[in-house]
Amino acid sequence: MAASTAAARRLLLALAVLAACLGSAPHGAVALRSLGVGGAKAADGDAAVDLDASNFTAFLQTSPESFAVVEFFAHWCPACRNYKPHYERVAKLFNGPDAAHPGTVVMARVDCASKVNVDLCNKFSVDHYPYLVWGPPTKFNLAQWKPKQENSELELIDDGRTADRLLKWINKKMGSSFNLDDKKYENESMHPKNTSDPEQIVRAIYDVEEATSHALQIILEHKMIKPDTRDSLISFLQILVAHHPSKRCRRGSAELLIDFDDHWHTNLSLSLEDSTTLLKGAGEKVCGNGVPRGYWIFCRGSKKETRGFSCGLWVLLHSLTVRIGDGESQTTFTSICDFIHNFFICEECRTHFYEMCSSVSVPFKSARDLALWLWTAHNKVNERLMKEEKELDNADPSFPKIIWPPKQLCPLCYRSSSRTADGAMQVEWNEDEVFNFLVNYYGKMLVSSYRETSMQSFQVASISDDSSASSAATVPIGAALGIALASCTFGALACFWRTQQKNRKYYHLRSLKKI
């Protein structure tokens, strides 16, 4: 029995990994900078991330930030020691959970006096200390670079010897106006306007990961897995295994699903020690031990109490509805409604959402219908919150609730629009264009800048989370193959999982009869 169970688990795990699109996800760049995830870490009290030859490429390749600054230095160099406080002062603006401008610039350092980094420093032609290189994080993966190299997006920072001068150089390069005195949530004008810049959604993949992990943390912290709720969580995990936009979350959800019955039996007889152990590990397991990072990027409000988790969860739900097949529309609808009803901790929000779910009388027959229903539900929520925030005067000044999508993002979505006497927006929608917008915005664009490092043992070139205009002909084929493979393999995984539960119940009943 033990041998067969172990063999079944190995098979299940293999299927789960395959269902998660055969990926080997990195942990570096999405880590909270002070945690040291994936070998990359900041020293105690430091904001800049210490890298070496073993994690340099992986960390930068998967960074959510638009730009990177890498300081090459030597620990024995007096000038480097004197420069460190200046570099750290700028790094604290961009790195870590207390950063005023997270997700903008990642600041790292490499110690060229360490033997393991000799070749890495030579690759960047380091000939003095400190030596600062600027550019998009993904462009640091090259065989050789020289300061005056043509057609390179990397650039040597030639005027950054003090914190003021370094930040001035960055501001000039980015066309920004960051200030060394900027604090978290204080400089509202710096926040990206999601209503006017469609490219901002590409940064939301990191917030979707964080929202997924945070949701599980809440479930565990509040001991919300009970005999009458466990099935709804299993159902939601099944949807995540096949359709979560992040590879690492698909894989982590599959692994969690495989071990689910070991941890949460139907009688929920967990000891306090077991619960504490699960709480510590499961939240990290679902999307990787670099999540949560401790800050939001796309979903970051201009005030501490706005946006964040609720925004990330909405983006996750929208992304699921544009990835499913028509045959999965009703089960996905039920899974989402039950998940919110059982596990979303805001009682008023949970009640309103479930009322909208209960008002649906006809089963969904297509993914299009489900995606449009969720979009309509989201706008109903926004309309309700707009009125409440106006009465209480507590709206986020940079991100007030609006009818979505605004005309700036999707002019073709609007047939006509007008204002009622009380100022409410009335829109005649072109639902075909709305659906096209949702598929592009929460589907293709959401993962278009999401990078994962090469697989350690093998490559599957046709299955990728990456998409670009230059590969428009190949992306749909790869995406379709990935979804089909995940769905088919997940069917096998679910079948094995159910069989395993039945076998356990059978043997349990047999043992009771013997007693």
PDB file of N, CA, C and O in Angstrom, residues 382-406:
ATOM      1  N   ASN A 382     -17.651  48.866  -8.857  1.00  0.00           N
ATOM      2  CA  ASN A 382     -17.060  50.205  -8.959  1.00  0.00           C
ATOM      3  C   ASN A 382     -18.114  51.299  -8.791  1.00  0.00           C
ATOM      4  O   ASN A 382     -17.865  52.324  -8.136  1.00  0.00           O
ATOM      5  N   GLU A 383     -19.282  51.099  -9.381  1.00  0.00           N
ATOM      6  CA  GLU A 383     -20.349  52.097  -9.262  1.00  0.00           C
ATOM      7  C   GLU A 383     -20.782  52.259  -7.806  1.00  0.00           C
ATOM      8  O   GLU A 383     -20.999  53.374  -7.318  1.00  0.00           O
ATOM      9  N   ARG A 384     -20.904  51.132  -7.115  1.00  0.00           N
ATOM     10  CA  ARG A 384     -21.298  51.195  -5.704  1.00  0.00           C
ATOM     11  C   ARG A 384     -20.236  51.887  -4.870  1.00  0.00           C
ATOM     12  O   ARG A 384     -20.528  52.744  -4.030  1.00  0.00           O
ATOM     13  N   LEU A 385     -18.976  51.532  -5.111  1.00  0.00           N
ATOM     14  CA  LEU A 385     -17.888  52.129  -4.329  1.00  0.00           C
ATOM     15  C   LEU A 385     -17.670  53.602  -4.659  1.00  0.00           C
ATOM     16  O   LEU A 385     -17.256  54.386  -3.803  1.00  0.00           O
ATOM     17  N   MET A 386     -17.946  53.982  -5.901  1.00  0.00           N
ATOM     18  CA  MET A 386     -17.829  55.398  -6.271  1.00  0.00           C
ATOM     19  C   MET A 386     -18.747  56.254  -5.392  1.00  0.00           C
ATOM     20  O   MET A 386     -18.350  57.317  -4.901  1.00  0.00           O
ATOM     21  N   LYS A 387     -19.978  55.793  -5.210  1.00  0.00           N
ATOM     22  CA  LYS A 387     -20.933  56.541  -4.390  1.00  0.00           C
ATOM     23  C   LYS A 387     -20.487  56.579  -2.930  1.00  0.00           C
ATOM     24  O   LYS A 387     -20.536  57.629  -2.278  1.00  0.00           O
ATOM     25  N   GLU A 388     -20.028  55.430  -2.424  1.00  0.00           N
ATOM     26  CA  GLU A 388     -19.601  55.378  -1.033  1.00  0.00           C
ATOM     27  C   GLU A 388     -18.375  56.246  -0.786  1.00  0.00           C
ATOM     28  O   GLU A 388     -18.288  56.960   0.221  1.00  0.00           O
ATOM     29  N   GLU A 389     -17.407  56.185  -1.700  1.00  0.00           N
ATOM     30  CA  GLU A 389     -16.189  56.970  -1.534  1.00  0.00           C
ATOM     31  C   GLU A 389     -16.466  58.468  -1.645  1.00  0.00           C
ATOM     32  O   GLU A 389     -15.812  59.279  -0.984  1.00  0.00           O
ATOM     33  N   LYS A 390     -17.444  58.831  -2.468  1.00  0.00           N
ATOM     34  CA  LYS A 390     -17.809  60.246  -2.587  1.00  0.00           C
ATOM     35  C   LYS A 390     -18.431  60.740  -1.284  1.00  0.00           C
ATOM     36  O   LYS A 390     -18.132  61.846  -0.812  1.00  0.00           O
ATOM     37  N   GLU A 391     -19.291  59.922  -0.688  1.00  0.00           N
ATOM     38  CA  GLU A 391     -19.943  60.304   0.563  1.00  0.00           C
ATOM     39  C   GLU A 391     -18.951  60.387   1.713  1.00  0.00           C
ATOM     40  O   GLU A 391     -19.028  61.287   2.558  1.00  0.00           O
ATOM     41  N   LEU A 392     -17.996  59.444   1.738  1.00  0.00           N
ATOM     42  CA  LEU A 392     -17.038  59.380   2.845  1.00  0.00           C
ATOM     43  C   LEU A 392     -15.764  60.170   2.575  1.00  0.00           C
ATOM     44  O   LEU A 392     -14.927  60.321   3.470  1.00  0.00           O
ATOM     45  N   ASP A 393     -15.586  60.615   1.326  1.00  0.00           N
ATOM     46  CA  ASP A 393     -14.396  61.371   0.927  1.00  0.00           C
ATOM     47  C   ASP A 393     -13.112  60.596   1.250  1.00  0.00           C
ATOM     48  O   ASP A 393     -12.165  61.129   1.827  1.00  0.00           O
ATOM     49  N   ASN A 394     -13.093  59.315   0.841  1.00  0.00           N
ATOM     50  CA  ASN A 394     -11.911  58.497   1.121  1.00  0.00           C
ATOM     51  C   ASN A 394     -11.385  57.795  -0.130  1.00  0.00           C
ATOM     52  O   ASN A 394     -10.712  56.766  -0.037  1.00  0.00           O
ATOM     53  N   ALA A 395     -11.692  58.351  -1.306  1.00  0.00           N
ATOM     54  CA  ALA A 395     -11.212  57.745  -2.550  1.00  0.00           C
ATOM     55  C   ALA A 395      -9.712  57.949  -2.706  1.00  0.00           C
ATOM     56  O   ALA A 395      -9.135  58.904  -2.166  1.00  0.00           O
ATOM     57  N   ASP A 396      -9.088  57.050  -3.448  1.00  0.00           N
ATOM     58  CA  ASP A 396      -7.676  57.221  -3.792  1.00  0.00           C
ATOM     59  C   ASP A 396      -7.591  58.338  -4.827  1.00  0.00           C
ATOM     60  O   ASP A 396      -8.158  58.220  -5.917  1.00  0.00           O
ATOM     61  N   PRO A 397      -6.909  59.449  -4.525  1.00  0.00           N
ATOM     62  CA  PRO A 397      -6.878  60.584  -5.462  1.00  0.00           C
ATOM     63  C   PRO A 397      -6.243  60.264  -6.803  1.00  0.00           C
ATOM     64  O   PRO A 397      -6.595  60.875  -7.812  1.00  0.00           O
ATOM     65  N   SER A 398      -5.322  59.313  -6.824  1.00  0.00           N
ATOM     66  CA  SER A 398      -4.670  58.959  -8.084  1.00  0.00           C
ATOM     67  C   SER A 398      -5.404  57.854  -8.835  1.00  0.00           C
ATOM     68  O   SER A 398      -5.257  57.715 -10.044  1.00  0.00           O
ATOM     69  N   PHE A 399      -6.205  57.070  -8.116  1.00  0.00           N
ATOM     70  CA  PHE A 399      -6.910  55.951  -8.729  1.00  0.00           C
ATOM     71  C   PHE A 399      -8.369  55.907  -8.266  1.00  0.00           C
ATOM     72  O   PHE A 399      -8.790  54.947  -7.625  1.00  0.00           O
ATOM     73  N   PRO A 400      -9.160  56.926  -8.555  1.00  0.00           N
ATOM     74  CA  PRO A 400     -10.574  56.883  -8.174  1.00  0.00           C
ATOM     75  C   PRO A 400     -11.296  55.784  -8.951  1.00  0.00           C
ATOM     76  O   PRO A 400     -10.892  55.424 -10.062  1.00  0.00           O
ATOM     77  N   LYS A 401     -12.340  55.245  -8.368  1.00  0.00           N
ATOM     78  CA  LYS A 401     -13.119  54.210  -9.054  1.00  0.00           C
ATOM     79  C   LYS A 401     -13.755  54.807 -10.306  1.00  0.00           C
ATOM     80  O   LYS A 401     -14.266  55.927 -10.291  1.00  0.00           O
ATOM     81  N   ILE A 402     -13.719  54.048 -11.392  1.00  0.00           N
ATOM     82  CA  ILE A 402     -14.274  54.507 -12.668  1.00  0.00           C
ATOM     83  C   ILE A 402     -14.978  53.346 -13.353  1.00  0.00           C
ATOM     84  O   ILE A 402     -14.835  52.180 -12.954  1.00  0.00           O
ATOM     85  N   ILE A 403     -15.772  53.670 -14.381  1.00  0.00           N
ATOM     86  CA  ILE A 403     -16.345  52.638 -15.234  1.00  0.00           C
ATOM     87  C   ILE A 403     -15.235  52.137 -16.158  1.00  0.00           C
ATOM     88  O   ILE A 403     -14.506  52.919 -16.755  1.00  0.00           O
ATOM     89  N   TRP A 404     -15.118  50.813 -16.272  1.00  0.00           N
ATOM     90  CA  TRP A 404     -13.972  50.208 -16.952  1.00  0.00           C
ATOM     91  C   TRP A 404     -14.410  49.441 -18.189  1.00  0.00           C
ATOM     92  O   TRP A 404     -15.433  48.777 -18.157  1.00  0.00           O
ATOM     93  N   PRO A 405     -13.640  49.512 -19.267  1.00  0.00           N
ATOM     94  CA  PRO A 405     -12.450  50.345 -19.472  1.00  0.00           C
ATOM     95  C   PRO A 405     -12.834  51.763 -19.861  1.00  0.00           C
ATOM     96  O   PRO A 405     -13.879  51.983 -20.475  1.00  0.00           O
ATOM     97  N   PRO A 406     -12.006  52.748 -19.520  1.00  0.00           N
ATOM     98  CA  PRO A 406     -12.254  54.126 -19.949  1.00  0.00           C
ATOM     99  C   PRO A 406     -12.000  54.269 -21.446  1.00  0.00           C
ATOM    100  O   PRO A 406     -11.368  53.422 -22.067  1.00  0.00           O
TER     101      PRO A 406
END
